[in-house]
Amino acid sequence: MLKTYLAPLSTALVLSTALVAPAHAETLRMASQGDATSLDPHSHNESFTNYFLANIYEGLVARDRNFEIAGQLAESWEQVDATTWRFKLRDGVTFHDGSAFAADDVIFSMDRALSETSNFKHVLASVESYSAVDDMNVEIVTKAPNPILLNDLLDLMILDKQWAEANGAAEPINLQAEEKAFSATNANGTGPFSVVSRAQGEETTLTAFDGYWGETGNVTEVVFTPINNAATLVSALLSGEVDLVMPLPLQDIARVEAGEGVKVVSSAEARTMYIGMDQWRDQIIESPVEGNPFLDLRVRQAIAHAVDAQAIIDRVMQGQATLATQYVMDKVNGYNPDLTRLEYNVDTAKALLAEAGYPDGFELTMDCSTDRYVNDGQICQATVSLLARVGITVNLIAQPKAQFFPKVVAPDFGTSFFLLSWTPSTMDSLNVFQNVLGTRDLDNGVGAWNISGCSVPEADTLAAEAAVTMDAAAREAMLQDAMALMVEDVCLVPLHVQQLVWGAAENIDVVQHPTFEFPLEYFNVN
């Protein structure tokens, strides 16, 4: 049976009303604690980088203003049979350099996303084949029925085939090698903004794309500045030097709330923070201990009992977070409401360490970013202090994300103890299993962010079954059971789900999404 999916009419009406551009064009000056790690859309699957680039590049589908999945470069789509999807591409779309968008660009981008240096293979993990039916239609065939194919495609951005090949950018840059290729500092998308200038770590300027196919707000120029010092970041907002800071340092919420001409904008974020432990090496690295203590479940349980996550929420996160019992937040499909976390108990932690052969604890190194997550450096410092109470000495390596990510990600996974987090862009926990929790199968795009190297085959089986199960209730039960197995195995130590908190000038209208997207086409300067 042929079935066509289009954006709901009600949504289209909301957009047509909300996006009528005011008469005057405006500049938006925004700042954050860190920068996008690259302008290459297939190099680094990091949410800030992804959503910064989502203002420049587009996909077949995207989240609209109301967080619903809607057509972007795909005008419509139909499911021909259980495994075959046909996408009709949007007519009249051009890239920023004026070249026409067509099916060849989609096929090229899929090939690129599956190439060796890509960090986005998981997006097409369920796909058997894809082809251009003609210049404006693309067909995707999945290996089995995929109930969330559209969700998976949210992370696939489309490049200009001709532009990429002409500039030696046919392959994504190798982030781990810190490769500085053309596509790291240049971009040519179809999105509402194009790149005017780029100085990584200093300033990036975007301008509204005159040829954009959709309606937008009144922002015509965006000047983005990374500011890694929290005090400087807030001072820039309060003095009017910038219009928007994200995230707002939590310790300054009250100060901004009391400030003149500025406001605090907050909502729930789908980001879960956690501590990871090496479970794949026989010998952990950057530690004098012999062997790998984390291969023993009792040691992983001891770490969980020793880390007082509620104290971190109260003191480090200023209450702007909720306790995590698992590896997704409660709004994500597959969240298991029956799970609880191991309680904070120093005596229990010490007893478990003693049973595992470490009555006096041990020494290890922790890797931590300082400009990626809200108060990430402070969270790690608190963890170091908490673990000292059970005899574990932690040498902390706190570093900017530009150094942190190349060290800890595939293929070397150069850490044995670390702080990280994950936001499932699909709002479905299968995304977490494909990236963070599933047993590593890097050639097939599974486990690229399973830095811990944990492996629970029974959970893998359940996740694989959920990936091809169309019955929503049965599928959710499978994901919940798989999540329970991972929590029981203490693959990671869940900490908290952080709140999305931004500081903005009073005259700035923004749209916040729980996945941390910041779609600038919906922003307005009043």
Coordinates of C-alpha atoms in Angstrom, one line a residue:
M1 CA 0.0 0.0 0.0
L2 CA 1.3 3.4 -0.9
K3 CA 1.3 5.9 2.0
T4 CA 2.5 9.5 1.9
Y5 CA 3.8 11.3 4.9
L6 CA 3.6 15.1 5.0
A7 CA 4.1 17.7 7.7
P8 CA 0.8 18.2 9.5
L9 CA -1.3 21.1 8.2
S10 CA -1.6 22.5 11.7
T11 CA 2.2 22.7 12.0
A12 CA 2.5 24.4 8.7
L13 CA 0.0 27.0 9.7
V14 CA 1.9 27.7 12.9
L15 CA 5.1 28.1 11.1
S16 CA 3.7 30.4 8.4
T17 CA 2.4 32.7 11.2
A18 CA 5.5 32.5 13.4
L19 CA 8.1 33.0 10.7
V20 CA 7.0 36.1 9.0
A21 CA 10.1 38.2 9.0
P22 CA 9.9 41.6 10.7
A23 CA 10.9 44.5 8.5
H24 CA 14.3 45.2 10.1
A25 CA 17.3 43.0 9.8
E26 CA 19.4 42.4 13.0
T27 CA 22.7 41.0 14.2
L28 CA 22.7 38.3 16.9
R29 CA 25.9 38.1 19.0
M30 CA 26.1 34.8 20.7
A31 CA 28.7 33.1 22.9
S32 CA 29.3 29.7 24.5
Q33 CA 32.0 28.1 26.6
G34 CA 33.4 26.1 23.7
D35 CA 33.5 26.2 19.9
A36 CA 32.3 23.8 17.2
T37 CA 35.1 21.3 16.7
S38 CA 34.9 21.4 12.9
L39 CA 32.7 22.6 10.1
D40 CA 32.8 19.1 8.6
P41 CA 29.3 17.7 9.1
H42 CA 30.4 14.0 9.2
S43 CA 33.5 14.3 11.3
H44 CA 32.5 14.6 14.9
N45 CA 29.2 13.5 16.3
E46 CA 29.1 16.0 19.1
S47 CA 25.8 17.8 19.8
F48 CA 27.0 21.4 20.0
T49 CA 29.0 20.9 16.7
N50 CA 26.0 19.1 15.1
Y51 CA 23.5 21.8 16.0
F52 CA 25.8 24.7 15.1
L53 CA 26.3 23.1 11.7
A54 CA 22.5 22.5 11.4
N55 CA 22.2 26.2 10.8
I56 CA 24.5 25.8 7.7
Y57 CA 23.8 22.3 6.4
E58 CA 20.4 20.5 6.1
G59 CA 19.2 17.0 6.0
L60 CA 16.3 15.2 4.3
V61 CA 14.3 15.7 7.5
A62 CA 14.7 17.9 10.6
R63 CA 12.9 19.0 13.8
D64 CA 10.6 22.0 13.2
R65 CA 9.9 24.8 15.6
N66 CA 7.6 22.6 17.6
F67 CA 10.1 19.7 17.8
E68 CA 8.2 17.6 15.3
I69 CA 10.0 15.7 12.5
A70 CA 9.2 17.6 9.3
G71 CA 10.6 17.6 5.7
Q72 CA 13.6 19.7 5.1
L73 CA 15.5 18.8 1.8
A74 CA 12.8 16.1 1.4
E75 CA 9.5 17.7 0.4
S76 CA 7.6 14.5 1.1
W77 CA 8.2 10.7 1.4
E78 CA 6.3 7.5 1.0
Q79 CA 6.8 4.0 2.2
V80 CA 6.5 1.7 -0.8
D81 CA 6.7 -1.5 1.2
A82 CA 7.9 -2.6 4.6
T83 CA 11.6 -1.8 3.8
T84 CA 11.5 0.6 0.9
W85 CA 11.2 4.4 1.4
R86 CA 11.1 6.9 -1.4
F87 CA 11.9 10.6 -0.8
K88 CA 10.8 13.4 -3.1
L89 CA 13.4 16.1 -2.9
R90 CA 12.6 19.8 -2.5
D91 CA 12.6 21.5 -5.9
G92 CA 14.5 24.8 -6.4
V93 CA 16.9 24.5 -3.5
T94 CA 20.5 25.7 -4.1
F95 CA 23.7 25.5 -2.1
H96 CA 25.3 28.7 -0.7
D97 CA 27.5 29.0 -3.8
G98 CA 24.5 28.9 -6.1
S99 CA 24.8 25.4 -7.4
A100 CA 21.6 23.3 -7.6
F101 CA 20.8 20.7 -5.0
A102 CA 19.9 17.2 -6.5
A103 CA 19.7 13.5 -5.7
D104 CA 23.5 13.0 -6.5
D105 CA 24.3 15.2 -3.5
V106 CA 22.2 13.0 -1.2
I107 CA 23.8 9.8 -2.5
F108 CA 27.3 11.4 -2.2
S109 CA 26.5 12.4 1.4
M110 CA 25.3 8.9 2.3
D111 CA 28.5 7.4 0.9
R112 CA 30.5 10.0 2.8
A113 CA 28.7 9.3 6.1
L114 CA 29.6 5.6 5.7
S115 CA 33.3 6.2 4.9
E116 CA 36.1 5.1 7.2
T117 CA 36.7 8.5 8.9
S118 CA 33.0 9.3 9.4
N119 CA 31.6 9.5 12.9
F120 CA 28.0 9.1 11.6
K121 CA 27.9 5.5 10.3
H122 CA 25.2 4.7 12.9
V123 CA 22.8 6.9 11.0
L124 CA 22.6 4.4 8.1
A125 CA 23.2 1.2 10.2
S126 CA 19.8 -0.1 9.3
V127 CA 20.1 0.7 5.6
E128 CA 20.7 -2.1 3.0
S129 CA 21.0 0.2 -0.1
Y130 CA 20.1 3.6 -1.5
S131 CA 19.9 5.0 -5.0
A132 CA 18.8 8.0 -7.0
V133 CA 15.5 7.2 -8.8
D134 CA 16.0 10.4 -10.8
D135 CA 17.4 13.9 -10.2
M136 CA 14.7 14.7 -7.6
N137 CA 13.8 11.3 -6.0
V138 CA 15.9 9.0 -3.7
E139 CA 15.1 5.5 -2.6
I140 CA 16.3 3.9 0.6
V141 CA 15.9 0.2 1.3
T142 CA 16.4 -0.9 4.9
K143 CA 17.7 -4.4 6.0
A144 CA 14.5 -4.9 7.9
P145 CA 11.4 -2.8 8.8
N146 CA 12.8 0.2 10.6
P147 CA 10.2 2.1 12.8
I148 CA 12.5 5.1 13.4
L149 CA 14.2 5.6 10.0
L150 CA 13.1 9.2 9.9
N151 CA 14.6 9.7 13.4
D152 CA 17.8 8.1 12.3
L153 CA 18.0 10.5 9.3
L154 CA 17.9 13.6 11.5
D155 CA 21.7 13.4 11.9
L156 CA 22.5 13.0 8.2
M157 CA 23.5 16.4 6.7
I158 CA 23.8 16.9 2.9
L159 CA 26.9 18.3 1.2
D160 CA 27.4 19.6 -2.3
K161 CA 29.0 16.6 -4.2
Q162 CA 30.7 18.9 -6.8
W163 CA 32.0 21.3 -4.2
A164 CA 33.4 18.6 -1.9
E165 CA 35.2 16.7 -4.7
A166 CA 36.6 19.9 -6.1
N167 CA 38.1 20.9 -2.8
G168 CA 39.5 17.5 -1.7
A169 CA 36.7 16.9 0.8
A170 CA 35.2 13.7 -0.5
E171 CA 36.0 12.1 2.8
P172 CA 35.3 13.4 6.3
I173 CA 38.3 14.8 8.2
N174 CA 39.9 12.6 10.7
L175 CA 39.1 14.3 14.0
Q176 CA 41.4 12.1 16.1
A177 CA 44.4 13.0 13.9
E178 CA 43.3 16.7 14.3
E179 CA 43.4 16.9 10.5
K180 CA 42.9 20.4 9.2
A181 CA 41.4 19.8 5.8
F182 CA 39.4 22.2 3.7
S183 CA 36.0 21.1 5.0
A184 CA 37.1 21.7 8.6
T185 CA 37.1 25.5 8.1
N186 CA 34.8 25.9 5.0
A187 CA 31.2 25.0 4.4
N188 CA 28.7 25.0 1.5
G189 CA 25.3 23.9 2.7
T190 CA 21.7 24.7 1.8
G191 CA 20.8 26.0 5.3
P192 CA 19.4 29.4 6.4
F193 CA 22.9 30.7 7.2
S194 CA 26.2 30.6 5.3
V195 CA 29.7 31.1 6.7
V196 CA 31.3 34.5 6.2
S197 CA 34.5 33.9 8.3
R198 CA 35.8 31.3 10.6
A199 CA 38.7 31.5 13.1
Q200 CA 38.3 28.4 15.3
G201 CA 38.4 29.2 19.0
E202 CA 38.1 32.9 18.3
E203 CA 35.1 34.0 16.2
T204 CA 32.7 32.7 13.5
T205 CA 30.4 35.0 11.5
L206 CA 27.4 33.7 9.6
T207 CA 25.1 35.6 7.3
A208 CA 21.5 34.8 6.3
F209 CA 21.4 33.0 3.0
D210 CA 19.5 35.1 0.5
G211 CA 18.5 32.1 -1.5
Y212 CA 17.1 30.1 1.3
W213 CA 14.0 28.2 0.4
G214 CA 12.2 28.6 3.7
E215 CA 10.9 31.4 5.8
T216 CA 13.0 32.8 8.7
G217 CA 13.1 35.3 11.5
N218 CA 14.8 38.6 11.3
V219 CA 18.3 37.6 12.2
T220 CA 20.5 38.4 9.2
E221 CA 24.0 38.1 10.8
V222 CA 25.3 35.9 13.6
V223 CA 28.6 36.5 15.3
F224 CA 29.6 33.6 17.5
T225 CA 32.4 33.9 20.0
P226 CA 33.6 31.1 22.3
I227 CA 34.4 32.4 25.8
N228 CA 35.9 29.7 28.1
N229 CA 35.9 31.8 31.2
A230 CA 32.5 31.7 33.0
A231 CA 32.9 35.2 34.6
T232 CA 33.9 36.7 31.3
L233 CA 31.0 35.0 29.6
V234 CA 28.4 36.4 32.0
S235 CA 30.0 39.8 32.0
A236 CA 29.7 39.9 28.3
L237 CA 26.0 39.3 28.6
L238 CA 25.4 41.8 31.4
S239 CA 27.4 44.5 29.6
G240 CA 25.6 44.0 26.3
E241 CA 28.6 42.8 24.5
V242 CA 26.7 39.7 23.5
D243 CA 23.0 38.9 23.2
L244 CA 22.9 35.3 24.1
V245 CA 25.1 32.9 26.2
M246 CA 24.5 29.1 26.2
P247 CA 24.8 27.6 28.6
L248 CA 24.6 30.2 31.3
P249 CA 27.0 29.3 34.2
L250 CA 24.7 28.0 36.9
Q251 CA 26.3 30.0 39.7
D252 CA 25.3 33.2 37.8
I253 CA 21.6 32.5 37.3
A254 CA 20.5 34.7 40.2
R255 CA 22.8 37.5 39.0
V256 CA 21.3 37.4 35.5
E257 CA 17.8 37.2 36.9
A258 CA 18.4 40.4 38.8
G259 CA 20.1 42.1 35.9
E260 CA 18.6 44.8 33.8
G261 CA 17.7 44.1 30.2
V262 CA 18.6 40.4 30.4
K263 CA 16.7 37.2 31.2
V264 CA 17.2 33.5 32.0
V265 CA 15.6 31.0 29.5
S266 CA 15.5 27.4 30.7
S267 CA 13.8 24.1 29.8
A268 CA 14.4 20.3 30.2
E269 CA 17.4 18.9 28.3
A270 CA 17.7 15.3 27.1
R271 CA 21.3 15.0 28.1
T272 CA 22.4 12.4 30.7
M273 CA 25.8 12.8 32.3
Y274 CA 27.8 9.7 33.3
I275 CA 31.2 8.4 34.4
G276 CA 32.8 5.7 32.2
M277 CA 35.2 2.9 33.2
D278 CA 37.4 0.9 30.9
Q279 CA 36.0 -2.6 30.5
W280 CA 37.9 -3.8 27.4
R281 CA 41.6 -3.6 28.2
D282 CA 43.5 -6.2 30.3
Q283 CA 45.6 -3.4 31.6
I284 CA 44.1 0.1 32.2
I285 CA 46.2 3.0 31.0
E286 CA 47.8 5.9 32.9
S287 CA 47.7 4.0 36.2
P288 CA 50.2 2.1 38.3
V289 CA 47.7 -0.6 39.2
E290 CA 48.4 -4.0 37.7
G291 CA 45.6 -5.3 35.5
N292 CA 42.2 -3.8 35.1
P293 CA 40.1 -3.4 38.2
F294 CA 37.0 -2.4 36.2
L295 CA 36.7 -5.9 34.7
D296 CA 35.3 -6.8 38.2
L297 CA 31.6 -5.9 38.6
R298 CA 32.2 -5.2 42.3
V299 CA 34.6 -2.4 41.5
R300 CA 32.2 -0.8 39.1
Q301 CA 29.5 -1.1 41.7
A302 CA 31.9 0.4 44.3
I303 CA 32.5 3.4 42.1
A304 CA 28.7 3.9 41.8
H305 CA 28.2 3.7 45.6
A306 CA 31.1 6.1 46.2
V307 CA 29.9 8.9 43.9
D308 CA 27.3 11.0 45.6
A309 CA 25.4 12.2 42.5
Q310 CA 22.8 14.1 44.6
A311 CA 25.5 16.1 46.2
I312 CA 26.9 17.0 42.8
I313 CA 23.5 18.1 41.7
D314 CA 23.0 20.2 44.9
R315 CA 26.5 21.8 45.1
V316 CA 28.0 21.7 41.6
M317 CA 24.8 22.0 39.5
Q318 CA 23.1 24.4 41.8
G319 CA 20.0 22.2 41.7
Q320 CA 19.7 22.6 37.9
A321 CA 19.6 18.9 37.2
T322 CA 17.7 15.7 38.2
L323 CA 19.1 12.5 39.4
A324 CA 19.7 9.9 36.7
T325 CA 18.8 6.3 37.3
Q326 CA 19.9 5.1 33.8
Y327 CA 21.4 6.3 30.6
V328 CA 18.4 8.2 29.1
M329 CA 16.0 10.8 30.6
D330 CA 12.4 10.1 31.2
K331 CA 11.1 11.7 28.0
V332 CA 13.2 9.4 25.8
N333 CA 11.4 6.3 24.4
G334 CA 12.8 3.2 26.1
Y335 CA 13.2 4.9 29.5
N336 CA 12.6 2.2 32.2
P337 CA 10.6 3.7 35.1
D338 CA 11.3 0.7 37.4
L339 CA 15.1 1.3 37.6
T340 CA 16.8 2.8 40.6
R341 CA 20.4 3.9 41.1
L342 CA 22.8 2.3 43.5
E343 CA 22.6 4.4 46.7
Y344 CA 25.5 6.6 47.9
N345 CA 27.2 4.5 50.7
V346 CA 30.9 4.8 51.5
D347 CA 30.9 1.7 53.7
T348 CA 29.3 -0.4 50.9
A349 CA 31.8 0.9 48.4
K350 CA 34.8 0.1 50.6
A351 CA 33.4 -3.4 51.3
L352 CA 33.0 -4.1 47.6
L353 CA 36.6 -2.9 46.9
A354 CA 37.9 -5.2 49.6
E355 CA 36.0 -8.2 48.2
A356 CA 37.5 -7.4 44.8
G357 CA 41.0 -7.4 46.2
Y358 CA 41.5 -3.6 46.6
P359 CA 41.1 -3.0 50.3
D360 CA 43.3 0.0 50.1
G361 CA 41.9 1.3 46.8
F362 CA 44.1 2.0 43.8
E363 CA 45.3 4.9 41.7
L364 CA 44.2 5.9 38.2
T365 CA 43.8 8.8 35.8
M366 CA 40.5 10.6 34.9
D367 CA 40.0 12.4 31.6
C368 CA 37.6 15.4 31.7
S369 CA 36.6 18.2 29.4
T370 CA 36.4 21.7 30.7
D371 CA 34.3 23.5 28.1
R372 CA 31.8 20.9 26.8
Y373 CA 29.2 20.3 29.5
V374 CA 27.7 22.5 32.2
N375 CA 30.4 22.6 35.0
D376 CA 32.1 19.6 33.6
G377 CA 35.4 20.5 35.3
Q378 CA 33.8 20.9 38.7
I379 CA 31.9 17.7 38.3
C380 CA 35.2 15.9 37.8
Q381 CA 36.8 17.6 40.8
A382 CA 33.9 16.6 43.0
T383 CA 34.3 13.0 41.7
V384 CA 38.0 13.0 42.6
S385 CA 37.2 14.1 46.2
L386 CA 34.4 11.6 46.6
L387 CA 36.5 8.7 45.4
A388 CA 39.3 9.7 47.8
R389 CA 36.9 8.8 50.6
V390 CA 37.0 5.1 49.6
G391 CA 40.8 5.0 48.9
I392 CA 40.8 5.6 45.2
T393 CA 43.4 8.2 44.2
V394 CA 42.4 10.0 40.9
N395 CA 44.9 12.1 38.9
L396 CA 42.6 14.5 36.9
I397 CA 43.5 15.5 33.4
A398 CA 41.1 18.5 32.8
Q399 CA 41.4 19.7 29.2
P400 CA 39.5 21.7 26.5
K401 CA 37.3 19.5 24.4
A402 CA 39.5 20.2 21.4
Q403 CA 42.1 18.0 23.1
F404 CA 39.7 15.8 25.1
F405 CA 37.7 14.3 22.2
P406 CA 40.6 13.3 19.9
K407 CA 42.1 11.4 22.8
V408 CA 39.1 9.5 24.1
V409 CA 37.2 8.6 20.9
A410 CA 37.6 5.7 18.4
P411 CA 39.7 4.1 17.3
D412 CA 42.2 4.3 20.2
F413 CA 39.7 5.1 23.0
G414 CA 42.7 6.6 24.9
T415 CA 41.3 6.7 28.4
S416 CA 40.4 4.3 31.2
F417 CA 38.2 6.6 33.3
F418 CA 36.3 9.6 32.1
L419 CA 33.3 11.9 32.2
L420 CA 31.0 12.0 29.3
S421 CA 27.3 12.4 28.4
W422 CA 24.9 11.6 25.6
T423 CA 21.8 13.2 24.1
P424 CA 19.9 10.8 21.8
S425 CA 19.0 13.1 18.9
T426 CA 16.2 10.7 17.9
M427 CA 14.7 10.8 21.4
D428 CA 14.7 7.0 21.3
S429 CA 17.0 4.9 23.4
L430 CA 18.0 2.7 20.4
N431 CA 20.2 5.6 19.5
V432 CA 22.0 5.2 22.8
F433 CA 22.5 1.5 22.2
Q434 CA 23.8 2.1 18.7
N435 CA 26.3 4.6 19.9
V436 CA 27.2 4.3 23.6
L437 CA 26.0 1.0 25.0
G438 CA 26.1 -1.6 22.2
T439 CA 29.1 -3.9 21.9
R440 CA 31.6 -2.3 19.6
D441 CA 31.2 -3.2 15.9
L442 CA 32.8 -0.1 14.4
D443 CA 32.7 -1.4 10.8
N444 CA 28.9 -1.5 11.0
G445 CA 28.6 1.8 12.9
V446 CA 27.8 0.3 16.3
G447 CA 29.5 1.4 19.5
A448 CA 31.5 4.2 18.1
W449 CA 31.0 6.1 21.4
N450 CA 31.2 3.0 23.6
I451 CA 34.4 4.4 25.1
S452 CA 34.1 2.1 28.1
G453 CA 34.0 -0.9 25.8
C454 CA 31.3 -2.5 27.9
S455 CA 29.4 -5.5 26.4
V456 CA 26.2 -7.2 27.4
P457 CA 25.3 -9.6 24.5
E458 CA 21.7 -10.2 25.8
A459 CA 21.1 -6.4 25.7
D460 CA 22.6 -6.3 22.2
T461 CA 20.1 -8.9 21.1
L462 CA 17.1 -7.0 22.6
A463 CA 18.3 -3.8 21.0
A464 CA 18.7 -5.5 17.6
E465 CA 15.1 -6.9 17.9
A466 CA 13.8 -3.5 18.9
A467 CA 15.4 -2.0 15.8
V468 CA 13.1 -4.1 13.5
T469 CA 10.0 -4.3 15.6
M470 CA 7.1 -2.2 14.3
D471 CA 4.8 -2.8 17.3
A472 CA 5.5 0.3 19.5
A473 CA 4.6 -1.3 22.9
A474 CA 6.6 -4.5 22.3
R475 CA 9.5 -2.4 21.0
E476 CA 9.5 -0.1 24.1
A477 CA 9.4 -3.2 26.4
M478 CA 12.5 -4.6 24.6
L479 CA 14.4 -1.3 25.0
Q480 CA 13.4 -1.1 28.7
D481 CA 14.6 -4.6 29.3
A482 CA 17.9 -3.9 27.5
M483 CA 18.4 -0.8 29.6
A484 CA 17.8 -2.8 32.8
L485 CA 20.6 -5.2 31.8
M486 CA 23.0 -2.4 31.1
V487 CA 22.3 -0.7 34.5
E488 CA 22.6 -4.0 36.3
D489 CA 26.0 -4.5 34.7
V490 CA 27.1 -0.9 35.6
C491 CA 28.3 -0.2 32.1
L492 CA 28.4 3.4 33.2
V493 CA 27.7 5.3 36.4
P494 CA 24.8 7.6 35.7
L495 CA 25.0 11.0 37.3
H496 CA 22.3 13.5 36.3
V497 CA 20.1 14.9 33.6
Q498 CA 21.0 18.6 33.2
Q499 CA 18.7 21.5 32.7
L500 CA 19.0 23.6 29.6
V501 CA 19.8 27.2 30.9
W502 CA 20.6 30.1 28.7
G503 CA 21.1 33.8 29.4
A504 CA 19.7 36.3 26.8
A505 CA 19.0 40.0 26.3
E506 CA 15.4 40.8 26.9
N507 CA 14.8 41.6 23.2
I508 CA 15.9 38.2 22.0
D509 CA 13.3 35.5 21.2
V510 CA 14.8 32.0 21.1
V511 CA 13.6 28.5 20.6
Q512 CA 15.0 25.7 22.9
H513 CA 14.8 22.1 22.0
P514 CA 15.6 19.3 24.6
T515 CA 18.3 18.0 22.3
F516 CA 20.1 21.4 22.6
E517 CA 19.4 22.4 19.0
F518 CA 19.5 26.1 18.5
P519 CA 17.7 26.7 15.1
L520 CA 18.6 30.3 14.4
E521 CA 16.0 30.6 11.7
Y522 CA 13.4 30.7 14.5
F523 CA 15.2 33.4 16.5
N524 CA 14.3 37.1 16.4
V525 CA 15.8 40.3 17.6
N526 CA 13.0 42.6 18.7

